[in-house]
Coordinates of C-alpha atoms and ligand atoms in Angstrom, one line a residue:
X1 CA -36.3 9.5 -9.1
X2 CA -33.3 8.4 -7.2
X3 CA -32.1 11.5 -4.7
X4 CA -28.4 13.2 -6.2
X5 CA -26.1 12.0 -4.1
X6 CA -23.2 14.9 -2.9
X7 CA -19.9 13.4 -4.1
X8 CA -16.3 16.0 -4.2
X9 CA -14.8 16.1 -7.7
X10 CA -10.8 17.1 -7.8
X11 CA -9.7 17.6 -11.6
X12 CA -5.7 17.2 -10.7
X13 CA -3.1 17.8 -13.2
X14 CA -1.5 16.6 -16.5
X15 CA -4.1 15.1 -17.9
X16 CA -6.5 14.8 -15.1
X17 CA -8.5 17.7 -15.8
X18 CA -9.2 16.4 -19.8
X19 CA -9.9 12.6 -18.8
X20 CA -12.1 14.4 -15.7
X21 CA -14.2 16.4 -17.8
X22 CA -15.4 13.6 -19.9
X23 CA -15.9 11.4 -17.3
X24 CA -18.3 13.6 -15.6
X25 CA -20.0 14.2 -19.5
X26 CA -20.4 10.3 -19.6
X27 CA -21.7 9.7 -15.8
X28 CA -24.1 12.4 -17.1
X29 CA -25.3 11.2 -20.2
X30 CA -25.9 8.2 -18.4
X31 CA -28.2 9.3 -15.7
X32 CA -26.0 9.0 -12.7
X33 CA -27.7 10.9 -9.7
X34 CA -25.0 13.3 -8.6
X35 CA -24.4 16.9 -7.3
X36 CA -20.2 17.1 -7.7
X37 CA -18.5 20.0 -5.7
X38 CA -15.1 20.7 -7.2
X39 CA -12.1 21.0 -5.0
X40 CA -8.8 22.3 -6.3
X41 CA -6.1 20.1 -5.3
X42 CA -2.1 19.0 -6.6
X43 CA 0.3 20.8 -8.8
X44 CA -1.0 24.5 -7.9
X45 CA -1.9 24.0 -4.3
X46 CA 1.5 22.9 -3.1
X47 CA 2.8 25.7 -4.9
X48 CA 0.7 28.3 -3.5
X49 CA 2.0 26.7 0.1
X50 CA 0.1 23.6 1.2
X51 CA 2.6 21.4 2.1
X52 CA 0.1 18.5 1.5
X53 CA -1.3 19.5 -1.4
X54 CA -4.6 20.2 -0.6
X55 CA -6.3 23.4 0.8
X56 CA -7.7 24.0 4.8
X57 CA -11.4 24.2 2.7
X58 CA -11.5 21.2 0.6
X59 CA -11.3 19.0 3.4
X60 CA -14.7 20.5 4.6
X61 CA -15.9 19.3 1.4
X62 CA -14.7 16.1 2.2
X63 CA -16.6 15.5 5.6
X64 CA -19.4 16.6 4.6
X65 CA -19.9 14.2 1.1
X66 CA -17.4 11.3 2.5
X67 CA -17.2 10.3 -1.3
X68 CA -14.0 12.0 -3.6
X69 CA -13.8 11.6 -7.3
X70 CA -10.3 12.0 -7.6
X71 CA -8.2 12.7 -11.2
X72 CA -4.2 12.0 -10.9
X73 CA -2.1 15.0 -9.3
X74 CA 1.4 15.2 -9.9
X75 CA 3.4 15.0 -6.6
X76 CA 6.4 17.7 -6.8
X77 CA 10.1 16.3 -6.3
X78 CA 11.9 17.1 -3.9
X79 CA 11.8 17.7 0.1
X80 CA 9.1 19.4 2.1
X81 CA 6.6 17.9 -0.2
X82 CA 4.0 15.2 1.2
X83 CA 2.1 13.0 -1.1
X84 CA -1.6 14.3 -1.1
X85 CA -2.7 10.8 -2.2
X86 CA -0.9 9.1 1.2
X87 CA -2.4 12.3 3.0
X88 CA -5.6 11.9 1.9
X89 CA -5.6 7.7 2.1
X90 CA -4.6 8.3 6.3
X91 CA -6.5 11.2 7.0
X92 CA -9.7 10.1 5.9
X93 CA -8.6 6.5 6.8
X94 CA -9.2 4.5 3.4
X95 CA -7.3 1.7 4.8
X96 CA -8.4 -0.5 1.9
X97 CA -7.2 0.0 -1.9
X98 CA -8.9 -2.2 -4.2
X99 CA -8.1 -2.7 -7.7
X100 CA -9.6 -5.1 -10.3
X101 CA -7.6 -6.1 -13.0
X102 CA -9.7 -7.7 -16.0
X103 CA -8.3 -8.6 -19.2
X104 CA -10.8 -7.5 -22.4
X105 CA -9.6 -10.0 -24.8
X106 CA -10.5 -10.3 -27.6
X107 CA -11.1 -5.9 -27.2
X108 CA -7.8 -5.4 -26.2
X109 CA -4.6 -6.8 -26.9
X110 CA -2.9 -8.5 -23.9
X111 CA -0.9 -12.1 -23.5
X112 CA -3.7 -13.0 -21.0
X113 CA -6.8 -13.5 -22.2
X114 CA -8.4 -15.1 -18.7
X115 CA -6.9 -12.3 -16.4
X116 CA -9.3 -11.8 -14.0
X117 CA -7.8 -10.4 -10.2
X118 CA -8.5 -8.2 -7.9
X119 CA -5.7 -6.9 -5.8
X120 CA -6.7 -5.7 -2.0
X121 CA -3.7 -3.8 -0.9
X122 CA -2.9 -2.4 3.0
X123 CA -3.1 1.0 2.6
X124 CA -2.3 3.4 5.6
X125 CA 0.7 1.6 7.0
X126 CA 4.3 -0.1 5.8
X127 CA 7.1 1.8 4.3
X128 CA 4.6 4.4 3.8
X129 CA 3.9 5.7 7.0
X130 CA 6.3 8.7 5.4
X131 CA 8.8 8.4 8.8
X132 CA 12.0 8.9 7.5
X133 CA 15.8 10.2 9.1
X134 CA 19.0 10.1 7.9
X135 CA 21.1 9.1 11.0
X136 CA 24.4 9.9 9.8
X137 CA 26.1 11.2 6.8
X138 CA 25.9 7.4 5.1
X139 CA 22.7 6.2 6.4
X140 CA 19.0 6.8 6.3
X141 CA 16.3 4.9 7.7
X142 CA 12.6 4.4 6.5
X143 CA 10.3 2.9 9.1
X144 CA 8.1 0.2 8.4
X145 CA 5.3 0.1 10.8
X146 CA 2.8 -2.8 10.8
X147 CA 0.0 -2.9 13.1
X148 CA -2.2 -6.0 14.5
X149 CA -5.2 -3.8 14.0
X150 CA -4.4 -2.4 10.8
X151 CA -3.6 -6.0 9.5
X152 CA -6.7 -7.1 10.8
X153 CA -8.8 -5.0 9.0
X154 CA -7.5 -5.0 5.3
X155 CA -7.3 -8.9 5.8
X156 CA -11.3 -9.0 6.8
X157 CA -12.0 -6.7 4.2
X158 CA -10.1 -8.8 1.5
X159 CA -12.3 -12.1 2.6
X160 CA -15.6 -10.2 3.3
X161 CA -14.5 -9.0 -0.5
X162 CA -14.5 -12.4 -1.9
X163 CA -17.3 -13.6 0.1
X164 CA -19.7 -10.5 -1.4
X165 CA -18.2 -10.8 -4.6
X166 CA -18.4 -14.8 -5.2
X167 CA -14.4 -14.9 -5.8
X168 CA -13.2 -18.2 -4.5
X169 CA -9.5 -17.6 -3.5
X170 CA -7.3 -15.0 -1.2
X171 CA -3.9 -15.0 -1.8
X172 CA -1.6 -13.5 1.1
X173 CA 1.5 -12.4 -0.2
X174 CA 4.9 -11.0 2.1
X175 CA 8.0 -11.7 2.6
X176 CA 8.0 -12.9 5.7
X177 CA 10.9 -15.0 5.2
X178 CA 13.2 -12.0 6.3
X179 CA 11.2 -9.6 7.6
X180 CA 10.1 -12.2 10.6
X181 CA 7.9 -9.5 12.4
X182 CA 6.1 -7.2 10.7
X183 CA 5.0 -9.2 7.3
X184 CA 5.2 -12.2 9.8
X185 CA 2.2 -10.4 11.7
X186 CA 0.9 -9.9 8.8
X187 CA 0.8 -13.8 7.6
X188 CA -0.5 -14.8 11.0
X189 CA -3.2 -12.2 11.4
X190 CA -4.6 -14.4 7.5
X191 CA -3.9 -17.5 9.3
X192 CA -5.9 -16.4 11.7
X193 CA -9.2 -15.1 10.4
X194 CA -8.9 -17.2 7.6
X195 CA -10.1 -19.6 10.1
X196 CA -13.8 -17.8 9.8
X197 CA -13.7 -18.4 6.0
X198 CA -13.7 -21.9 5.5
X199 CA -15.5 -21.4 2.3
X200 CA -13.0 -19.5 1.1
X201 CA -9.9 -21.1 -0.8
X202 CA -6.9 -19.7 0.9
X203 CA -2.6 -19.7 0.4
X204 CA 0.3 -17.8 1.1
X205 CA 3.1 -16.8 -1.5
X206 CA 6.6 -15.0 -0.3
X207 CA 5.8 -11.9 -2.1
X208 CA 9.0 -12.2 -4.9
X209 CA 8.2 -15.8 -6.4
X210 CA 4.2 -14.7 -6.2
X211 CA 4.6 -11.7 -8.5
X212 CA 6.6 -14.0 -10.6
X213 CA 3.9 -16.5 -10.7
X214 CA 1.2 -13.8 -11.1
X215 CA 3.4 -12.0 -13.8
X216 CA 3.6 -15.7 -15.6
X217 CA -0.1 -17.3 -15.2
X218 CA -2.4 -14.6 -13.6
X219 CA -5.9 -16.7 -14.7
X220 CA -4.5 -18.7 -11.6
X221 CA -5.3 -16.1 -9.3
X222 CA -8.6 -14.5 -7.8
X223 CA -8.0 -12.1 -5.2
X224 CA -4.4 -10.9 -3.6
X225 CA -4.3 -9.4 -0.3
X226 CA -0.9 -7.9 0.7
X227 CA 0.6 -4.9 2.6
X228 CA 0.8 -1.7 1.0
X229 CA 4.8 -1.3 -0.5
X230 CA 4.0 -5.0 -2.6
X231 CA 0.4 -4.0 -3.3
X232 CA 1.4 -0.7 -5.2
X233 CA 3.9 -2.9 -7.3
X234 CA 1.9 -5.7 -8.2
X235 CA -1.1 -3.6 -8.9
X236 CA 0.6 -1.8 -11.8
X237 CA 2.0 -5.0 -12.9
X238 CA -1.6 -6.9 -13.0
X239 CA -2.9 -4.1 -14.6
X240 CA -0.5 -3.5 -17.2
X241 CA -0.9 -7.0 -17.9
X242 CA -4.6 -6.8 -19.2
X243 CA -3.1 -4.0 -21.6
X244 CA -2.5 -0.6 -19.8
X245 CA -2.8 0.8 -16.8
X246 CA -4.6 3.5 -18.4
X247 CA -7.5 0.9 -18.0
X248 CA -8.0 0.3 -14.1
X249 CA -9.8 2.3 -11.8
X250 CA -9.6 1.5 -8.3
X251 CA -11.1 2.6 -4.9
X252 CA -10.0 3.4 -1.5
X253 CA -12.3 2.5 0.9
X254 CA -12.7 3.5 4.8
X255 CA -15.4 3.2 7.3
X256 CA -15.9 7.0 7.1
X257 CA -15.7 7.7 3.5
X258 CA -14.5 6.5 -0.1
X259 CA -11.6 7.6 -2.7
X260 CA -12.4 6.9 -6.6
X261 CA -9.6 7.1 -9.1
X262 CA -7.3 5.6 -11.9
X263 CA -4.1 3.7 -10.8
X264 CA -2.2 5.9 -13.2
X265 CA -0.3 8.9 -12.6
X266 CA -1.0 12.2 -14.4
X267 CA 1.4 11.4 -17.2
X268 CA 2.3 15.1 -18.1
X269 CA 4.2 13.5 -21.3
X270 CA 0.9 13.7 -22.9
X271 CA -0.9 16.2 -20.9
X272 CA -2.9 18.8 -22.9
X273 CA -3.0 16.4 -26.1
X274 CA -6.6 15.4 -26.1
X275 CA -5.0 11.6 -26.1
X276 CA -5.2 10.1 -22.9
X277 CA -6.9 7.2 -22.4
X278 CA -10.1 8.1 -19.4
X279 CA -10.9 4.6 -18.8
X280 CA -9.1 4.5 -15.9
X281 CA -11.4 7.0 -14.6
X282 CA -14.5 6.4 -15.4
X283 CA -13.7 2.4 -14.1
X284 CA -12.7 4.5 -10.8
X285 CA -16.5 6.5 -11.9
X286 CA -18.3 2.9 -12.3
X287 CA -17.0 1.9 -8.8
X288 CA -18.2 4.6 -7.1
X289 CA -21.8 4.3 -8.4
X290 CA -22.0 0.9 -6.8
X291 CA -20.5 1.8 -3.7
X292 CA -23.5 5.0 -3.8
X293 CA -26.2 1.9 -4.5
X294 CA -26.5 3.4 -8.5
X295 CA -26.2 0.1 -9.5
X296 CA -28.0 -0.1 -13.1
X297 CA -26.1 3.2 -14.1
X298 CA -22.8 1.6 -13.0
X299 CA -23.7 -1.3 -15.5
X300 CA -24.8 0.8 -18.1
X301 CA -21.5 3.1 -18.1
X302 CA -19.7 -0.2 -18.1
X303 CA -21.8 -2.2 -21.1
X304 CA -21.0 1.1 -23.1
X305 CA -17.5 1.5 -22.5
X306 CA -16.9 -2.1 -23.1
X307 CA -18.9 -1.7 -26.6
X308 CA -16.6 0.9 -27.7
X309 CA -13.4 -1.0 -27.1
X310 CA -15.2 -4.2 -29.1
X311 CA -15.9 -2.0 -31.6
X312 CA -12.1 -1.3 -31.8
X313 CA -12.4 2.7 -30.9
X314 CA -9.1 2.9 -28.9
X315 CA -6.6 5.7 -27.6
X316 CA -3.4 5.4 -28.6
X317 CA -2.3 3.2 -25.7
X318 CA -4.2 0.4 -26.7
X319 CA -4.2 0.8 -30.5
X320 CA -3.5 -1.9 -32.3
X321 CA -3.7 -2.3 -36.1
X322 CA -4.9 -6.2 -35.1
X323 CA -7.7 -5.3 -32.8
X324 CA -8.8 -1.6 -33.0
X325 CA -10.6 -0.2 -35.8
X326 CA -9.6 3.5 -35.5
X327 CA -7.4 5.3 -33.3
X328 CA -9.1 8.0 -30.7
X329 CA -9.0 11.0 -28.8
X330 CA -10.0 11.2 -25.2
X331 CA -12.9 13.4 -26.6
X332 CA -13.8 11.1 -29.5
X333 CA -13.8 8.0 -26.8
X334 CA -16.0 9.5 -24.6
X335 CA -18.1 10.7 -27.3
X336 CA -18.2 6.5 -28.7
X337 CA -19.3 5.8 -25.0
X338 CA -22.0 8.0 -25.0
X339 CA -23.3 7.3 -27.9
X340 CA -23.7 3.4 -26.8
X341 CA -24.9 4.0 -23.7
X342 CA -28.0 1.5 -23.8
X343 CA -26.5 -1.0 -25.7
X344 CA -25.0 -5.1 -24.3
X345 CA -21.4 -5.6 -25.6
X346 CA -21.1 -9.0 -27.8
X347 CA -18.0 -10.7 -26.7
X348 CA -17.0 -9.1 -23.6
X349 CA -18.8 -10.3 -20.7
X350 CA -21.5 -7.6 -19.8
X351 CA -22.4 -6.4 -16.3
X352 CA -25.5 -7.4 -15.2
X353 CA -28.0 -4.7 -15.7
X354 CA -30.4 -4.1 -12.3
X355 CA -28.2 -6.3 -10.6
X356 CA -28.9 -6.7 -7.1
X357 CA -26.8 -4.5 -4.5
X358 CA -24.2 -6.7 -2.9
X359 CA -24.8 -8.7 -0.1
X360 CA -23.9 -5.8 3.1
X361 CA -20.3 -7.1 4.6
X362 CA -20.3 -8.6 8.5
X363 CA -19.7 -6.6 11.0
X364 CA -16.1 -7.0 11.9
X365 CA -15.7 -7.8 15.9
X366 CA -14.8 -5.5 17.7
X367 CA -11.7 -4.4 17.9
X368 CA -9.8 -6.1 21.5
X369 CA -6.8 -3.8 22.5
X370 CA -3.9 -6.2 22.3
X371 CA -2.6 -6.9 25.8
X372 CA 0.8 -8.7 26.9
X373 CA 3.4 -8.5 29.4
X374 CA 6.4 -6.1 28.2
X375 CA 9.5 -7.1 29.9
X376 CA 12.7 -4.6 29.0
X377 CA 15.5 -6.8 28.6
X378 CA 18.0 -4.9 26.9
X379 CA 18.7 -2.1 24.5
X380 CA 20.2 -0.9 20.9
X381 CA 22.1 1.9 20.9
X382 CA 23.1 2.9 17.7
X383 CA 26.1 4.9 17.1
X384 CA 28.0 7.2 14.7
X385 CA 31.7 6.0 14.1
X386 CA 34.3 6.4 11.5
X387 CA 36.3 4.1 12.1
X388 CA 37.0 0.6 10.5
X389 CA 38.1 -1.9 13.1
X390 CA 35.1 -3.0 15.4
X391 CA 37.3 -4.2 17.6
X392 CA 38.1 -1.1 18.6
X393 CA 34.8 0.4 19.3
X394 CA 34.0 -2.8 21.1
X395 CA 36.4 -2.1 23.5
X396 CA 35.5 0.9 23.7
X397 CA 32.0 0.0 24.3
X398 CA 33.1 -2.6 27.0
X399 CA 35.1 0.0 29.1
X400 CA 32.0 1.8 29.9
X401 CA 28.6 -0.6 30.0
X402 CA 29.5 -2.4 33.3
X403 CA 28.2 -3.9 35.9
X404 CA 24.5 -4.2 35.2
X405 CA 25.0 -4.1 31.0
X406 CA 26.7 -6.1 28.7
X407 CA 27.5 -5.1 25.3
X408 CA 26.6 -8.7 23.4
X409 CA 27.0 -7.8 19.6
X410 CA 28.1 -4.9 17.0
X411 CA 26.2 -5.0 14.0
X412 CA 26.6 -3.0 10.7
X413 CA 23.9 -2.8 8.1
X414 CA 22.7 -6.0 10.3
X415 CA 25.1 -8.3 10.4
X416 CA 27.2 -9.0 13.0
X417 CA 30.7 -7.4 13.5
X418 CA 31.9 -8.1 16.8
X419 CA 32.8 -10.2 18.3
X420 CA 34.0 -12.7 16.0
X421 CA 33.1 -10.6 12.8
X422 CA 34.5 -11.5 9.2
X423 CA 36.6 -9.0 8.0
X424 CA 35.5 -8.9 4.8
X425 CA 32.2 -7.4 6.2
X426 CA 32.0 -3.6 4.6
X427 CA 31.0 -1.5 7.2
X428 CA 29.5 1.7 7.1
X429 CA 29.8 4.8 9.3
X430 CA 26.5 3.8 11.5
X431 CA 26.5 0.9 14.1
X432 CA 23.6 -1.0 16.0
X433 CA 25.9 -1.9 19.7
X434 CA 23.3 -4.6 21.6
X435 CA 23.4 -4.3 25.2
X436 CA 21.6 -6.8 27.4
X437 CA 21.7 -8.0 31.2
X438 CA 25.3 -9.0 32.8
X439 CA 23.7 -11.2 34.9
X440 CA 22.5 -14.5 33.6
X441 CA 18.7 -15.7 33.2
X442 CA 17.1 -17.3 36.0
X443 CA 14.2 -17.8 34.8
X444 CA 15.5 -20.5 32.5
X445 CA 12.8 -20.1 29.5
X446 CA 14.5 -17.6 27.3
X447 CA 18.5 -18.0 28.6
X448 CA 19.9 -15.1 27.9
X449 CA 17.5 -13.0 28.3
X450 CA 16.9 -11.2 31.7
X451 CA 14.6 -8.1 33.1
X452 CA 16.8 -4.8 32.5
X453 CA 15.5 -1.8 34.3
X454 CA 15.0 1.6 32.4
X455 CA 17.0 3.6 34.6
X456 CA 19.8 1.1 34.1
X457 CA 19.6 1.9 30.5
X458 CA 19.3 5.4 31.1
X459 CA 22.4 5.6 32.8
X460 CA 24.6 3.3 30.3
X461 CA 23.3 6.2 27.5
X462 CA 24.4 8.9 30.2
X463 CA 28.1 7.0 30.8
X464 CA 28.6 6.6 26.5
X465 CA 27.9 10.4 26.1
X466 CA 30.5 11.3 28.7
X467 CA 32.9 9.1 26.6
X468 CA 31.9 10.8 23.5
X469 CA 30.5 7.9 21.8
X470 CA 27.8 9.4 19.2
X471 CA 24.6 8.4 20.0
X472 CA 22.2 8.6 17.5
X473 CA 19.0 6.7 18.4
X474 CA 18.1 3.5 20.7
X475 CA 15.6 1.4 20.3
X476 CA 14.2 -0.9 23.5
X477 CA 14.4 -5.2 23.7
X478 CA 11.3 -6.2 24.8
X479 CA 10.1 -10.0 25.8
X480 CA 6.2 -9.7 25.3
X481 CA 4.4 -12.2 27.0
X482 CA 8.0 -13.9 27.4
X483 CA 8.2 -14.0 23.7
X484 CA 11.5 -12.3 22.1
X485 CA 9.3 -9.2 20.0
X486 CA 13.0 -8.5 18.1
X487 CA 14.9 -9.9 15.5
X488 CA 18.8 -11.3 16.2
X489 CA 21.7 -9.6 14.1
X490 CA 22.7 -11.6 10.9
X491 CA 25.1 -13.9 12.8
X492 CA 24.2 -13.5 16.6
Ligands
LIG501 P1 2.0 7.8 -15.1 O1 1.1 6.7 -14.8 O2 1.5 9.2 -15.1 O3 2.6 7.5 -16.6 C1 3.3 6.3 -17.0 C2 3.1 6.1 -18.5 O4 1.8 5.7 -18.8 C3 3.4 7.4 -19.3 O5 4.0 7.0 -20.5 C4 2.0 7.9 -19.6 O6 1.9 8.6 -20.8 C5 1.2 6.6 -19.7 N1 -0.2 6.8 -19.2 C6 -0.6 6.9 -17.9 N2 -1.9 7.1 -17.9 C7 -2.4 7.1 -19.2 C8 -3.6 7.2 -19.8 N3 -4.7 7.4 -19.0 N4 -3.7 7.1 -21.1 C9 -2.6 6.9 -21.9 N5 -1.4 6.7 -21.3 C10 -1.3 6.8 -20.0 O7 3.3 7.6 -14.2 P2 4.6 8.5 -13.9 O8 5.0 9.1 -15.2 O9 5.5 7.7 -13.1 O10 4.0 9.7 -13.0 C11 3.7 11.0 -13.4 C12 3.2 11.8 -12.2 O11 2.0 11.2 -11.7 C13 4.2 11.9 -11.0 O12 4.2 13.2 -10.5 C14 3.6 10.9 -10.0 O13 3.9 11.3 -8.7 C15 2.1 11.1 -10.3 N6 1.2 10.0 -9.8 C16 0.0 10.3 -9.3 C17 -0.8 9.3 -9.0 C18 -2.2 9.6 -8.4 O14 -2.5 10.8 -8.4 N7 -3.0 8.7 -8.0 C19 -0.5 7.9 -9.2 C20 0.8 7.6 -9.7 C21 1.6 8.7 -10.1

């Protein structure tokens, strides 16, 4: 007999614990080899003070089973709150979020019968690395931080993914079209080890006109690999796409441990109802018994869930008159799982009983520290000012950044406002100033650009502040390997 393997259960709110509950009762009556250890987290944690939502003890839980079944928690509005799913994803660094979509026509009604994608999506940095400031009383700034490492790694993952899985495409979506840098890094880093996939079928999409396509014709796509903001989107789209998104599971995986759980939220609209739909999480269930090597009780969870949606047994979000038979509870769907646990579906495509484990993944290289020469060549000092003529704080600005510092350009929002702004420009009350070298290249590759030392900046901060100009954060010009690693105004 197969050893239990320790995995943490968290039952979350709204209707986590109810689609939890019979989950575990399925995995059960299946034969799945597990010891769970329940860990409270969500709803009542952050309320009894855990900023994170999760107690100093569960995480203990955590280390030592490195595998969490996870129900839906409801994140609570409002400031001081951090979401336990980002916390948990960074902590335990899942850095990959995988989520197969697959339509179950002629089972479930959806517009897209040959649906069949699997979205890979970046998962510890982007938008959602959670830094946030307001900078002045009309502006505030989310960062969006992109790493060469952490691109590397969710792109390796999403071809070793296709390799192990026999998918024949990766589709790299961003919108590197404006943001030049960091979704640009991202493109180049699938350019690059693309290169060791030749037997892989590879594009790129700008993210906006690929989710349109995907949205339109999704049996033309295999697998998507894109950075986290974009994956969260397009996941729920794809999903909803096969029918609901109460029917995806997904799974977060790291090299120390793994997440399990439904892309859904804990809809507290019909919390407590005995409605819900648990496919969601028992998918999430089904992935997790492959990633524990439970392979043949992964495929018989799955052959008996997808029997009870042929035979029409469906919760309200997928009933239709046209294709179900009788409208369910959560308890009377697990119930028609169980009791065709055992059985091949007829028309959906089964999963291969006893299949064998998949192939192990290569071991990524390691990783190189990236090196270059960082060259300071200027500095953006961005102000607060309530004025509306940028003119005036030009001159302003000019009075006091001499001899070694130039002021070169004023944006607002980004685009340029002096000198030679268009007055039609709406400007708000917070203002990038660029200051560079006043002395002309010599070098001659970049013109324009020359070395700027730190202390120079230093002091053109200390000689604004005496002339009250309201600094409220700077940011550094670098040439890296003589490269400009910064992106011009709108206009410069
Ligand atoms: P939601 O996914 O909870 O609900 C969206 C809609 O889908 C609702 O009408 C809901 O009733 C329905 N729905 C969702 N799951 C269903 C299921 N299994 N069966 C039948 N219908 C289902 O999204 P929301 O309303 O935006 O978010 C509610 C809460 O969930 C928020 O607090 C949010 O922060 C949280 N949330 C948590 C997670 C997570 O824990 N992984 C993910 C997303 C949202």
């Amino acid at each position: 007999m197969q050893p239990k393997a320790r995995i943490t259960v968290a039952a979350g709110d709204g209707i986590g614990p109810e689609i939890m509950t019979q989950t575990l009762r399925i995995l059960e009556a299946a034969g799945a080899a597990l010891e769970p250890e329940f860990i409270e987290v969500g709803e009542q944690v952050y309320q009894a003070g855990h900023a994170s939502g999760i107690a100093p003890e569960a995480w203990e839980s955590l280390r030592q089973t490195r595998v969490l079944l996870k129900a839906p928690i409801t994140t609570p509005l409002g400031g001081g709150y951090k979401s336990l799913n980002v916390t948990l994803r960074k902590t335990l660094g899942l850095y990959a979020n995988v989520r197969p979509c697959r339509s179950l026509f002629p089972a479930v009604a959806t517009r897209h019968p040959n649906l069949d994608v699997v979205i890979i999506r970046e998962n510890e940095e982007d938008l959602y690395a959670g830094i946030e400031h307001q900078q002045t009383p009309e502006v505030i700034q989310c960062l969006k931080l992109v790493s060469r490492p952490g691109c590397e790694k969710i792109v390796r993952y999403a071809f070793e993914y296709a390799r192990r899985h026999g998918r024949r495409r990766v589709t790299c979506m961003t919108k590197d079209n404006i943001m030049k840098l960091t979704d640009g890094l991202f493109h180049r880093v699938f350019m690059e080890i693309g290169q060791e996939y030749p037997d892989i079928v590879q594009d790129h999409q700008i993210i906006d006109i690929g989710t349109a396509r995907l949205a339109d014709t999704p049996e033309r796509y295999d697998v998507v690999v894109t950075l986290n903001l974009y994956g969260d989107i397009l996941s729920d789209v794809v999903a909803q796409l096969t029918g609901s998104v109460g029917l995806a599971g997904s799974s977060n995986i790291g090299d120390q441990g793994a997440l399990f759980e439904a892309i859904h939220g804990s809809a507290p609209d019909i919390a407590g109802q005995n409605v819900a739909n648990p496919s969601g999480l028992l998918q999430a269930a089904v992935l997790m018994l492959i990633h524990l090597g439970q392979n043949e009780v992964a495929a018989r969870v799955h052959n008996a869930w997808l029997c009870a949606l042929e035979d029409g047994l469906h919760t309200a979000d997928i009933y239709r008159p046209e294709t179900s038979t009788a409208k369910v509870t959560t308890v009377g769907f697990a119930d028609a799982v169980i009791e065709r646990l055992g059985r091949q579906p007829q028309r959906l495509t089964p999963m291969p009983a006893g299949a064998a484990a998949l192939p192990p993944a290569a071991p990524a290289p390691l990783y190189q520290r990236a090196s270059a020469v960082q060259q300071l060549v200027g500095t953006d000092i961005f102000v607060r000012w309530e004025g509306n003529e940028p003119g005036q704080l030009g001159q302003q600005l000019e009075a006091v950044a001499g001899p070694l510092l130039k002021l070169k350009l004023i944006t607002n929002r980004g685009v340029k406002v002096y000198p030679d702004g268009h007055p039609e420009t709406f400007c708000t009350d917070h203002w990038r100033c660029r200051f560079v070298a006043a002395a002309a290249s010599t070098s001659g590759e970049k013109p324009g650009y020359s070395p700027v030392r730190f202390a120079d900046v230093l002091a053109l901060q200390q000689r604004l502040a005496a002339d009250n100009v309201f600094i409220i954060k700077t940011e550094n010009l670098y040439l890296l390997d003589g490269e400009r690693a910064f992106s011009l105004g709108q206009g410069e």
